[in-house]
PDB file of N, CA and C in Angstrom:
ATOM      1  N   MET A   1    -105.243 -51.252  95.839  1.00 45.00           N
ATOM      2  CA  MET A   1    -105.587 -50.260  94.842  1.00 45.00           C
ATOM      3  C   MET A   1    -107.090 -50.311  94.590  1.00 45.00           C
ATOM      4  N   THR A   2    -107.743 -49.176  94.629  1.00 60.00           N
ATOM      5  CA  THR A   2    -109.178 -49.107  94.403  1.00 60.00           C
ATOM      6  C   THR A   2    -109.442 -48.629  92.987  1.00 60.00           C
ATOM      7  N   ALA A   3    -110.269 -49.389  92.266  1.00 74.00           N
ATOM      8  CA  ALA A   3    -110.646 -49.015  90.906  1.00 74.00           C
ATOM      9  C   ALA A   3    -111.629 -47.851  90.960  1.00 74.00           C
ATOM     10  N   GLU A   4    -111.687 -47.084  89.885  1.00 90.00           N
ATOM     11  CA  GLU A   4    -112.584 -45.936  89.833  1.00 90.00           C
ATOM     12  C   GLU A   4    -114.013 -46.385  89.551  1.00 90.00           C
ATOM     13  N   LEU A   5    -114.930 -45.956  90.409  1.00 94.00           N
ATOM     14  CA  LEU A   5    -116.339 -46.273  90.245  1.00 94.00           C
ATOM     15  C   LEU A   5    -116.969 -45.216  89.360  1.00 94.00           C
ATOM     16  N   THR A   6    -117.612 -45.653  88.276  1.00 93.00           N
ATOM     17  CA  THR A   6    -118.131 -44.705  87.294  1.00 93.00           C
ATOM     18  C   THR A   6    -119.638 -44.521  87.355  1.00 93.00           C
ATOM     19  N   ASP A   7    -120.364 -45.455  87.927  1.00 96.00           N
ATOM     20  CA  ASP A   7    -121.810 -45.307  88.056  1.00 96.00           C
ATOM     21  C   ASP A   7    -122.099 -44.656  89.410  1.00 96.00           C
ATOM     22  N   PRO A   8    -122.790 -43.517  89.433  1.00 96.00           N
ATOM     23  CA  PRO A   8    -123.018 -42.807  90.704  1.00 96.00           C
ATOM     24  C   PRO A   8    -123.771 -43.630  91.751  1.00 96.00           C
ATOM     25  N   ALA A   9    -124.741 -44.422  91.336  1.00 97.00           N
ATOM     26  CA  ALA A   9    -125.495 -45.230  92.299  1.00 97.00           C
ATOM     27  C   ALA A   9    -124.595 -46.285  92.934  1.00 97.00           C
ATOM     28  N   VAL A  10    -123.774 -46.930  92.127  1.00 97.00           N
ATOM     29  CA  VAL A  10    -122.854 -47.948  92.628  1.00 97.00           C
ATOM     30  C   VAL A  10    -121.798 -47.300  93.527  1.00 97.00           C
ATOM     31  N   ALA A  11    -121.299 -46.150  93.125  1.00 96.00           N
ATOM     32  CA  ALA A  11    -120.322 -45.433  93.953  1.00 96.00           C
ATOM     33  C   ALA A  11    -120.922 -45.091  95.310  1.00 96.00           C
ATOM     34  N   GLY A  12    -122.177 -44.662  95.328  1.00 96.00           N
ATOM     35  CA  GLY A  12    -122.854 -44.354  96.587  1.00 96.00           C
ATOM     36  C   GLY A  12    -123.025 -45.582  97.466  1.00 96.00           C
ATOM     37  N   PHE A  13    -123.341 -46.710  96.844  1.00 97.00           N
ATOM     38  CA  PHE A  13    -123.488 -47.981  97.552  1.00 97.00           C
ATOM     39  C   PHE A  13    -122.168 -48.353  98.235  1.00 97.00           C
ATOM     40  N   VAL A  14    -121.082 -48.350  97.473  1.00 97.00           N
ATOM     41  CA  VAL A  14    -119.773 -48.727  98.009  1.00 97.00           C
ATOM     42  C   VAL A  14    -119.348 -47.765  99.119  1.00 97.00           C
ATOM     43  N   ALA A  15    -119.542 -46.484  98.903  1.00 96.00           N
ATOM     44  CA  ALA A  15    -119.169 -45.496  99.926  1.00 96.00           C
ATOM     45  C   ALA A  15    -119.962 -45.721 101.211  1.00 96.00           C
ATOM     46  N   ALA A  16    -121.256 -46.016 101.080  1.00 97.00           N
ATOM     47  CA  ALA A  16    -122.092 -46.253 102.260  1.00 97.00           C
ATOM     48  C   ALA A  16    -121.659 -47.515 102.998  1.00 97.00           C
ATOM     49  N   VAL A  17    -121.350 -48.585 102.257  1.00 97.00           N
ATOM     50  CA  VAL A  17    -120.856 -49.814 102.888  1.00 97.00           C
ATOM     51  C   VAL A  17    -119.583 -49.503 103.662  1.00 97.00           C
ATOM     52  N   ASN A  18    -118.637 -48.850 103.018  1.00 97.00           N
ATOM     53  CA  ASN A  18    -117.333 -48.593 103.643  1.00 97.00           C
ATOM     54  C   ASN A  18    -117.414 -47.637 104.822  1.00 97.00           C
ATOM     55  N   ALA A  19    -118.437 -46.796 104.837  1.00 97.00           N
ATOM     56  CA  ALA A  19    -118.627 -45.872 105.957  1.00 97.00           C
ATOM     57  C   ALA A  19    -119.491 -46.483 107.065  1.00 97.00           C
ATOM     58  N   GLY A  20    -120.089 -47.651 106.790  1.00 97.00           N
ATOM     59  CA  GLY A  20    -121.012 -48.244 107.754  1.00 97.00           C
ATOM     60  C   GLY A  20    -122.250 -47.400 107.943  1.00 97.00           C
ATOM     61  N   ASP A  21    -122.649 -46.683 106.886  1.00 97.00           N
ATOM     62  CA  ASP A  21    -123.739 -45.708 106.946  1.00 97.00           C
ATOM     63  C   ASP A  21    -125.034 -46.331 106.419  1.00 97.00           C
ATOM     64  N   LYS A  22    -125.867 -46.838 107.326  1.00 97.00           N
ATOM     65  CA  LYS A  22    -127.125 -47.485 106.928  1.00 97.00           C
ATOM     66  C   LYS A  22    -128.049 -46.533 106.185  1.00 97.00           C
ATOM     67  N   GLU A  23    -128.137 -45.303 106.656  1.00 97.00           N
ATOM     68  CA  GLU A  23    -129.046 -44.341 106.031  1.00 97.00           C
ATOM     69  C   GLU A  23    -128.650 -44.096 104.577  1.00 97.00           C
ATOM     70  N   ALA A  24    -127.383 -43.848 104.322  1.00 97.00           N
ATOM     71  CA  ALA A  24    -126.906 -43.626 102.951  1.00 97.00           C
ATOM     72  C   ALA A  24    -127.043 -44.894 102.118  1.00 97.00           C
ATOM     73  N   PHE A  25    -126.807 -46.051 102.736  1.00 98.00           N
ATOM     74  CA  PHE A  25    -126.928 -47.323 102.034  1.00 98.00           C
ATOM     75  C   PHE A  25    -128.348 -47.503 101.510  1.00 98.00           C
ATOM     76  N   PHE A  26    -129.332 -47.378 102.391  1.00 98.00           N
ATOM     77  CA  PHE A  26    -130.710 -47.597 101.958  1.00 98.00           C
ATOM     78  C   PHE A  26    -131.216 -46.477 101.055  1.00 98.00           C
ATOM     79  N   ALA A  27    -130.634 -45.284 101.154  1.00 97.00           N
ATOM     80  CA  ALA A  27    -130.986 -44.201 100.231  1.00 97.00           C
ATOM     81  C   ALA A  27    -130.497 -44.501  98.817  1.00 97.00           C
ATOM     82  N   ALA A  28    -129.448 -45.319  98.694  1.00 97.00           N
ATOM     83  CA  ALA A  28    -128.919 -45.688  97.379  1.00 97.00           C
ATOM     84  C   ALA A  28    -129.771 -46.754  96.697  1.00 97.00           C
ATOM     85  N   LEU A  29    -130.681 -47.373  97.448  1.00 98.00           N
ATOM     86  CA  LEU A  29    -131.519 -48.451  96.931  1.00 98.00           C
ATOM     87  C   LEU A  29    -132.944 -47.985  96.680  1.00 98.00           C
ATOM     88  N   THR A  30    -133.615 -48.622  95.724  1.00 98.00           N
ATOM     89  CA  THR A  30    -135.044 -48.377  95.547  1.00 98.00           C
ATOM     90  C   THR A  30    -135.780 -48.978  96.742  1.00 98.00           C
ATOM     91  N   ASP A  31    -137.000 -48.540  96.971  1.00 97.00           N
ATOM     92  CA  ASP A  31    -137.781 -49.038  98.104  1.00 97.00           C
ATOM     93  C   ASP A  31    -138.053 -50.536  98.013  1.00 97.00           C
ATOM     94  N   ASP A  32    -138.099 -51.060  96.789  1.00 98.00           N
ATOM     95  CA  ASP A  32    -138.407 -52.476  96.585  1.00 98.00           C
ATOM     96  C   ASP A  32    -137.186 -53.278  96.138  1.00 98.00           C
ATOM     97  N   ALA A  33    -135.991 -52.809  96.474  1.00 98.00           N
ATOM     98  CA  ALA A  33    -134.747 -53.468  96.046  1.00 98.00           C
ATOM     99  C   ALA A  33    -134.685 -54.909  96.548  1.00 98.00           C
ATOM    100  N   THR A  34    -134.019 -55.738  95.753  1.00 98.00           N
ATOM    101  CA  THR A  34    -133.810 -57.139  96.095  1.00 98.00           C
ATOM    102  C   THR A  34    -132.333 -57.468  95.949  1.00 98.00           C
ATOM    103  N   MET A  35    -131.950 -58.642  96.471  1.00 98.00           N
ATOM    104  CA  MET A  35    -130.546 -59.042  96.353  1.00 98.00           C
ATOM    105  C   MET A  35    -130.426 -60.555  96.423  1.00 98.00           C
ATOM    106  N   SER A  36    -129.267 -61.032  95.963  1.00 98.00           N
ATOM    107  CA  SER A  36    -128.950 -62.450  96.102  1.00 98.00           C
ATOM    108  C   SER A  36    -127.492 -62.584  96.518  1.00 98.00           C
ATOM    109  N   ASP A  37    -127.208 -63.691  97.200  1.00 97.00           N
ATOM    110  CA  ASP A  37    -125.863 -64.018  97.643  1.00 97.00           C
ATOM    111  C   ASP A  37    -125.566 -65.433  97.166  1.00 97.00           C
ATOM    112  N   ASP A  38    -124.514 -65.577  96.377  1.00 95.00           N
ATOM    113  CA  ASP A  38    -124.143 -66.872  95.794  1.00 95.00           C
ATOM    114  C   ASP A  38    -125.328 -67.550  95.110  1.00 95.00           C
ATOM    115  N   GLY A  39    -126.130 -66.748  94.397  1.00 96.00           N
ATOM    116  CA  GLY A  39    -127.221 -67.279  93.590  1.00 96.00           C
ATOM    117  C   GLY A  39    -128.525 -67.538  94.327  1.00 96.00           C
ATOM    118  N   THR A  40    -128.584 -67.239  95.613  1.00 97.00           N
ATOM    119  CA  THR A  40    -129.797 -67.454  96.390  1.00 97.00           C
ATOM    120  C   THR A  40    -130.343 -66.111  96.841  1.00 97.00           C
ATOM    121  N   ASP A  41    -131.621 -65.834  96.520  1.00 98.00           N
ATOM    122  CA  ASP A  41    -132.239 -64.603  96.978  1.00 98.00           C
ATOM    123  C   ASP A  41    -132.287 -64.586  98.497  1.00 98.00           C
ATOM    124  N   ARG A  42    -132.009 -63.423  99.060  1.00 98.00           N
ATOM    125  CA  ARG A  42    -131.980 -63.249 100.516  1.00 98.00           C
ATOM    126  C   ARG A  42    -132.869 -62.084 100.908  1.00 98.00           C
ATOM    127  N   ASP A  43    -133.240 -62.040 102.175  1.00 98.00           N
ATOM    128  CA  ASP A  43    -133.928 -60.884 102.724  1.00 98.00           C
ATOM    129  C   ASP A  43    -132.901 -59.770 102.830  1.00 98.00           C
ATOM    130  N   LEU A  44    -133.096 -58.700 102.087  1.00 97.00           N
ATOM    131  CA  LEU A  44    -132.088 -57.650 101.971  1.00 97.00           C
ATOM    132  C   LEU A  44    -131.729 -57.033 103.321  1.00 97.00           C
ATOM    133  N   ARG A  45    -132.702 -56.655 104.107  1.00 96.00           N
ATOM    134  CA  ARG A  45    -132.405 -55.992 105.382  1.00 96.00           C
ATOM    135  C   ARG A  45    -131.714 -56.936 106.361  1.00 96.00           C
ATOM    136  N   GLU A  46    -132.163 -58.170 106.438  1.00 97.00           N
ATOM    137  CA  GLU A  46    -131.535 -59.139 107.332  1.00 97.00           C
ATOM    138  C   GLU A  46    -130.096 -59.426 106.898  1.00 97.00           C
ATOM    139  N   TRP A  47    -129.904 -59.654 105.598  1.00 97.00           N
ATOM    140  CA  TRP A  47    -128.571 -59.974 105.079  1.00 97.00           C
ATOM    141  C   TRP A  47    -127.606 -58.816 105.289  1.00 97.00           C
ATOM    142  N   THR A  48    -128.041 -57.594 104.949  1.00 97.00           N
ATOM    143  CA  THR A  48    -127.115 -56.459 105.087  1.00 97.00           C
ATOM    144  C   THR A  48    -126.777 -56.191 106.548  1.00 97.00           C
ATOM    145  N   GLU A  49    -127.722 -56.379 107.444  1.00 97.00           N
ATOM    146  CA  GLU A  49    -127.412 -56.186 108.865  1.00 97.00           C
ATOM    147  C   GLU A  49    -126.346 -57.186 109.314  1.00 97.00           C
ATOM    148  N   ARG A  50    -126.507 -58.440 108.911  1.00 96.00           N
ATOM    149  CA  ARG A  50    -125.589 -59.495 109.326  1.00 96.00           C
ATOM    150  C   ARG A  50    -124.236 -59.411 108.611  1.00 96.00           C
ATOM    151  N   GLU A  51    -124.260 -59.225 107.306  1.00 96.00           N
ATOM    152  CA  GLU A  51    -123.047 -59.327 106.491  1.00 96.00           C
ATOM    153  C   GLU A  51    -122.296 -58.004 106.310  1.00 96.00           C
ATOM    154  N   ILE A  52    -122.988 -56.877 106.533  1.00 97.00           N
ATOM    155  CA  ILE A  52    -122.335 -55.572 106.350  1.00 97.00           C
ATOM    156  C   ILE A  52    -122.253 -54.811 107.665  1.00 97.00           C
ATOM    157  N   PHE A  53    -123.392 -54.441 108.213  1.00 97.00           N
ATOM    158  CA  PHE A  53    -123.386 -53.450 109.286  1.00 97.00           C
ATOM    159  C   PHE A  53    -122.941 -53.989 110.643  1.00 97.00           C
ATOM    160  N   SER A  54    -123.437 -55.124 111.083  1.00 97.00           N
ATOM    161  CA  SER A  54    -123.030 -55.612 112.410  1.00 97.00           C
ATOM    162  C   SER A  54    -121.682 -56.334 112.373  1.00 97.00           C
ATOM    163  N   SER A  55    -121.158 -56.568 111.165  1.00 97.00           N
ATOM    164  CA  SER A  55    -119.865 -57.262 111.050  1.00 97.00           C
ATOM    165  C   SER A  55    -118.793 -56.384 110.411  1.00 97.00           C
ATOM    166  N   ASN A  56    -119.052 -55.064 110.359  1.00 96.00           N
ATOM    167  CA  ASN A  56    -118.053 -54.105 109.885  1.00 96.00           C
ATOM    168  C   ASN A  56    -117.564 -54.418 108.462  1.00 96.00           C
ATOM    169  N   GLY A  57    -118.504 -54.638 107.545  1.00 97.00           N
ATOM    170  CA  GLY A  57    -118.163 -54.971 106.161  1.00 97.00           C
ATOM    171  C   GLY A  57    -117.479 -53.825 105.426  1.00 97.00           C
ATOM    172  N   ARG A  58    -116.529 -54.195 104.553  1.00 97.00           N
ATOM    173  CA  ARG A  58    -115.793 -53.221 103.749  1.00 97.00           C
ATOM    174  C   ARG A  58    -115.517 -53.802 102.376  1.00 97.00           C
ATOM    175  N   MET A  59    -115.552 -52.945 101.367  1.00 97.00           N
ATOM    176  CA  MET A  59    -115.273 -53.350  99.993  1.00 97.00           C
ATOM    177  C   MET A  59    -114.045 -52.613  99.479  1.00 97.00           C
ATOM    178  N   ASP A  60    -113.064 -53.367  98.966  1.00 96.00           N
ATOM    179  CA  ASP A  60    -111.915 -52.790  98.285  1.00 96.00           C
ATOM    180  C   ASP A  60    -112.061 -53.183  96.822  1.00 96.00           C
ATOM    181  N   VAL A  61    -112.558 -52.248  96.017  1.00 96.00           N
ATOM    182  CA  VAL A  61    -112.893 -52.538  94.625  1.00 96.00           C
ATOM    183  C   VAL A  61    -111.614 -52.648  93.804  1.00 96.00           C
ATOM    184  N   GLU A  62    -111.488 -53.763  93.082  1.00 95.00           N
ATOM    185  CA  GLU A  62    -110.308 -54.043  92.273  1.00 95.00           C
ATOM    186  C   GLU A  62    -110.554 -53.820  90.783  1.00 95.00           C
ATOM    187  N   GLU A  63    -111.742 -54.190  90.321  1.00 95.00           N
ATOM    188  CA  GLU A  63    -112.078 -54.066  88.902  1.00 95.00           C
ATOM    189  C   GLU A  63    -113.506 -53.573  88.756  1.00 95.00           C
ATOM    190  N   VAL A  64    -113.725 -52.783  87.692  1.00 96.00           N
ATOM    191  CA  VAL A  64    -115.049 -52.252  87.386  1.00 96.00           C
ATOM    192  C   VAL A  64    -115.314 -52.479  85.905  1.00 96.00           C
ATOM    193  N   SER A  65    -116.518 -52.951  85.575  1.00 95.00           N
ATOM    194  CA  SER A  65    -116.887 -53.138  84.171  1.00 95.00           C
ATOM    195  C   SER A  65    -117.005 -51.781  83.480  1.00 95.00           C
ATOM    196  N   THR A  66    -117.041 -51.797  82.163  1.00 93.00           N
ATOM    197  CA  THR A  66    -117.129 -50.538  81.419  1.00 93.00           C
ATOM    198  C   THR A  66    -118.414 -49.777  81.715  1.00 93.00           C
ATOM    199  N   ASP A  67    -119.504 -50.470  82.035  1.00 95.00           N
ATOM    200  CA  ASP A  67    -120.746 -49.763  82.367  1.00 95.00           C
ATOM    201  C   ASP A  67    -120.809 -49.360  83.843  1.00 95.00           C
ATOM    202  N   GLY A  68    -119.810 -49.770  84.631  1.00 95.00           N
ATOM    203  CA  GLY A  68    -119.736 -49.376  86.032  1.00 95.00           C
ATOM    204  C   GLY A  68    -120.649 -50.146  86.951  1.00 95.00           C
ATOM    205  N   ARG A  69    -121.297 -51.208  86.450  1.00 97.00           N
ATOM    206  CA  ARG A  69    -122.299 -51.908  87.254  1.00 97.00           C
ATOM    207  C   ARG A  69    -121.928 -53.332  87.643  1.00 97.00           C
ATOM    208  N   THR A  70    -120.713 -53.741  87.325  1.00 97.00           N
ATOM    209  CA  THR A  70    -120.201 -55.033  87.773  1.00 97.00           C
ATOM    210  C   THR A  70    -118.823 -54.792  88.374  1.00 97.00           C
ATOM    211  N   LEU A  71    -118.635 -55.262  89.593  1.00 97.00           N
ATOM    212  CA  LEU A  71    -117.390 -55.033  90.319  1.00 97.00           C
ATOM    213  C   LEU A  71    -116.780 -56.349  90.762  1.00 97.00           C
ATOM    214  N   THR A  72    -115.471 -56.366  90.831  1.00 97.00           N
ATOM    215  CA  THR A  72    -114.746 -57.400  91.558  1.00 97.00           C
ATOM    216  C   THR A  72    -114.094 -56.673  92.724  1.00 97.00           C
ATOM    217  N   ALA A  73    -114.289 -57.214  93.921  1.00 97.00           N
ATOM    218  CA  ALA A  73    -113.788 -56.535  95.112  1.00 97.00           C
ATOM    219  C   ALA A  73    -113.324 -57.559  96.136  1.00 97.00           C
ATOM    220  N   THR A  74    -112.359 -57.148  96.944  1.00 97.00           N
ATOM    221  CA  THR A  74    -112.057 -57.910  98.141  1.00 97.00           C
ATOM    222  C   THR A  74    -113.032 -57.415  99.191  1.00 97.00           C
ATOM    223  N   TYR A  75    -113.871 -58.310  99.660  1.00 97.00           N
ATOM    224  CA  TYR A  75    -114.857 -57.962 100.679  1.00 97.00           C
ATOM    225  C   TYR A  75    -114.379 -58.529 102.003  1.00 97.00           C
ATOM    226  N   THR A  76    -114.374 -57.688 103.030  1.00 97.00           N
ATOM    227  CA  THR A  76    -113.888 -58.084 104.347  1.00 97.00           C
ATOM    228  C   THR A  76    -114.938 -57.758 105.392  1.00 97.00           C
ATOM    229  N   ASN A  77    -115.212 -58.703 106.269  1.00 96.00           N
ATOM    230  CA  ASN A  77    -116.013 -58.413 107.456  1.00 96.00           C
ATOM    231  C   ASN A  77    -115.483 -59.243 108.617  1.00 96.00           C
ATOM    232  N   SER A  78    -115.969 -58.948 109.813  1.00 95.00           N
ATOM    233  CA  SER A  78    -115.432 -59.601 111.012  1.00 95.00           C
ATOM    234  C   SER A  78    -115.922 -61.039 111.164  1.00 95.00           C
ATOM    235  N   THR A  79    -116.894 -61.449 110.372  1.00 93.00           N
ATOM    236  CA  THR A  79    -117.392 -62.822 110.439  1.00 93.00           C
ATOM    237  C   THR A  79    -116.580 -63.754 109.556  1.00 93.00           C
ATOM    238  N   TRP A  80    -116.356 -63.357 108.310  1.00 91.00           N
ATOM    239  CA  TRP A  80    -115.750 -64.241 107.315  1.00 91.00           C
ATOM    240  C   TRP A  80    -114.314 -63.885 106.955  1.00 91.00           C
ATOM    241  N   GLY A  81    -113.821 -62.744 107.394  1.00 95.00           N
ATOM    242  CA  GLY A  81    -112.493 -62.299 106.972  1.00 95.00           C
ATOM    243  C   GLY A  81    -112.578 -61.706 105.579  1.00 95.00           C
ATOM    244  N   SER A  82    -111.557 -61.908 104.759  1.00 97.00           N
ATOM    245  CA  SER A  82    -111.508 -61.323 103.412  1.00 97.00           C
ATOM    246  C   SER A  82    -111.723 -62.397 102.355  1.00 97.00           C
ATOM    247  N   MET A  83    -112.462 -62.017 101.318  1.00 96.00           N
ATOM    248  CA  MET A  83    -112.661 -62.913 100.183  1.00 96.00           C
ATOM    249  C   MET A  83    -112.866 -62.087  98.918  1.00 96.00           C
ATOM    250  N   ARG A  84    -112.481 -62.666  97.807  1.00 97.00           N
ATOM    251  CA  ARG A  84    -112.679 -62.012  96.509  1.00 97.00           C
ATOM    252  C   ARG A  84    -114.129 -62.235  96.093  1.00 97.00           C
ATOM    253  N   THR A  85    -114.823 -61.152  95.782  1.00 97.00           N
ATOM    254  CA  THR A  85    -116.243 -61.224  95.475  1.00 97.00           C
ATOM    255  C   THR A  85    -116.570 -60.502  94.176  1.00 97.00           C
ATOM    256  N   ARG A  86    -117.693 -60.873  93.604  1.00 98.00           N
ATOM    257  CA  ARG A  86    -118.221 -60.218  92.410  1.00 98.00           C
ATOM    258  C   ARG A  86    -119.561 -59.615  92.791  1.00 98.00           C
ATOM    259  N   TRP A  87    -119.805 -58.394  92.333  1.00 98.00           N
ATOM    260  CA  TRP A  87    -121.043 -57.671  92.607  1.00 98.00           C
ATOM    261  C   TRP A  87    -121.621 -57.196  91.284  1.00 98.00           C
ATOM    262  N   VAL A  88    -122.889 -57.478  91.054  1.00 98.00           N
ATOM    263  CA  VAL A  88    -123.586 -57.044  89.845  1.00 98.00           C
ATOM    264  C   VAL A  88    -124.794 -56.225  90.285  1.00 98.00           C
ATOM    265  N   PHE A  89    -124.915 -55.020  89.726  1.00 98.00           N
ATOM    266  CA  PHE A  89    -125.965 -54.095  90.131  1.00 98.00           C
ATOM    267  C   PHE A  89    -126.924 -53.804  88.984  1.00 98.00           C
ATOM    268  N   THR A  90    -128.213 -53.725  89.314  1.00 98.00           N
ATOM    269  CA  THR A  90    -129.232 -53.229  88.398  1.00 98.00           C
ATOM    270  C   THR A  90    -129.635 -51.862  88.925  1.00 98.00           C
ATOM    271  N   VAL A  91    -129.524 -50.854  88.077  1.00 98.00           N
ATOM    272  CA  VAL A  91    -129.833 -49.481  88.485  1.00 98.00           C
ATOM    273  C   VAL A  91    -131.093 -49.034  87.749  1.00 98.00           C
ATOM    274  N   THR A  92    -132.049 -48.528  88.514  1.00 98.00           N
ATOM    275  CA  THR A  92    -133.322 -48.061  87.977  1.00 98.00           C
ATOM    276  C   THR A  92    -133.574 -46.656  88.501  1.00 98.00           C
ATOM    277  N   GLY A  93    -133.693 -45.703  87.594  1.00 97.00           N
ATOM    278  CA  GLY A  93    -133.972 -44.326  88.018  1.00 97.00           C
ATOM    279  C   GLY A  93    -132.910 -43.750  88.925  1.00 97.00           C
ATOM    280  N   GLY A  94    -131.652 -44.146  88.720  1.00 97.00           N
ATOM    281  CA  GLY A  94    -130.553 -43.597  89.502  1.00 97.00           C
ATOM    282  C   GLY A  94    -130.333 -44.261  90.855  1.00 97.00           C
ATOM    283  N   ARG A  95    -131.118 -45.302  91.151  1.00 98.00           N
ATOM    284  CA  ARG A  95    -130.947 -46.033  92.419  1.00 98.00           C
ATOM    285  C   ARG A  95    -130.839 -47.528  92.113  1.00 98.00           C
ATOM    286  N   ILE A  96    -130.243 -48.256  93.016  1.00 98.00           N
ATOM    287  CA  ILE A  96    -130.044 -49.683  92.816  1.00 98.00           C
ATOM    288  C   ILE A  96    -131.329 -50.427  93.158  1.00 98.00           C
ATOM    289  N   SER A  97    -131.828 -51.199  92.182  1.00 98.00           N
ATOM    290  CA  SER A  97    -133.040 -51.970  92.398  1.00 98.00           C
ATOM    291  C   SER A  97    -132.736 -53.444  92.702  1.00 98.00           C
ATOM    292  N   ARG A  98    -131.524 -53.860  92.378  1.00 98.00           N
ATOM    293  CA  ARG A  98    -131.103 -55.232  92.697  1.00 98.00           C
ATOM    294  C   ARG A  98    -129.590 -55.303  92.691  1.00 98.00           C
ATOM    295  N   PHE A  99    -129.061 -56.089  93.614  1.00 98.00           N
ATOM    296  CA  PHE A  99    -127.644 -56.428  93.535  1.00 98.00           C
ATOM    297  C   PHE A  99    -127.477 -57.904  93.802  1.00 98.00           C
ATOM    298  N   GLU A 100    -126.499 -58.467  93.127  1.00 98.00           N
ATOM    299  CA  GLU A 100    -126.164 -59.874  93.272  1.00 98.00           C
ATOM    300  C   GLU A 100    -124.685 -59.941  93.628  1.00 98.00           C
ATOM    301  N   THR A 101    -124.379 -60.729  94.637  1.00 97.00           N
ATOM    302  CA  THR A 101    -122.999 -60.867  95.055  1.00 97.00           C
ATOM    303  C   THR A 101    -122.672 -62.337  95.271  1.00 97.00           C
ATOM    304  N   GLY A 102    -121.411 -62.634  95.294  1.00 96.00           N
ATOM    305  CA  GLY A 102    -120.950 -63.989  95.528  1.00 96.00           C
ATOM    306  C   GLY A 102    -119.448 -64.040  95.371  1.00 96.00           C
ATOM    307  N   GLN A 103    -118.877 -65.183  95.668  1.00 94.00           N
ATOM    308  CA  GLN A 103    -117.445 -65.325  95.550  1.00 94.00           C
ATOM    309  C   GLN A 103    -117.034 -65.267  94.078  1.00 94.00           C
ATOM    310  N   ALA A 104    -115.913 -64.603  93.840  1.00 93.00           N
ATOM    311  CA  ALA A 104    -115.427 -64.450  92.451  1.00 93.00           C
ATOM    312  C   ALA A 104    -114.459 -65.554  92.111  1.00 93.00           C
TER     313      ALA A 104
END
């Protein structure tokens, strides 16, 4: 069951991940966006290529916070299989300026 995404920037991010659409993914982010994985800042382009695009990453969103910017999702890719993850987004000017993810 997929929870309803209420923040347009976050919805665009999830849709781009699930479609494997790099162009839409990076369009959802600010030019200077940053990210962290399990509390460690990572190189966004390197991490997304490895963890999302070249490994067929997919998000099945289970829960959404009331502001629409914190998600719990089952994240699946061909490297790690499926795991329950938490995603926290900072949205600036309608685009994501930072996201933090890790195991939930």
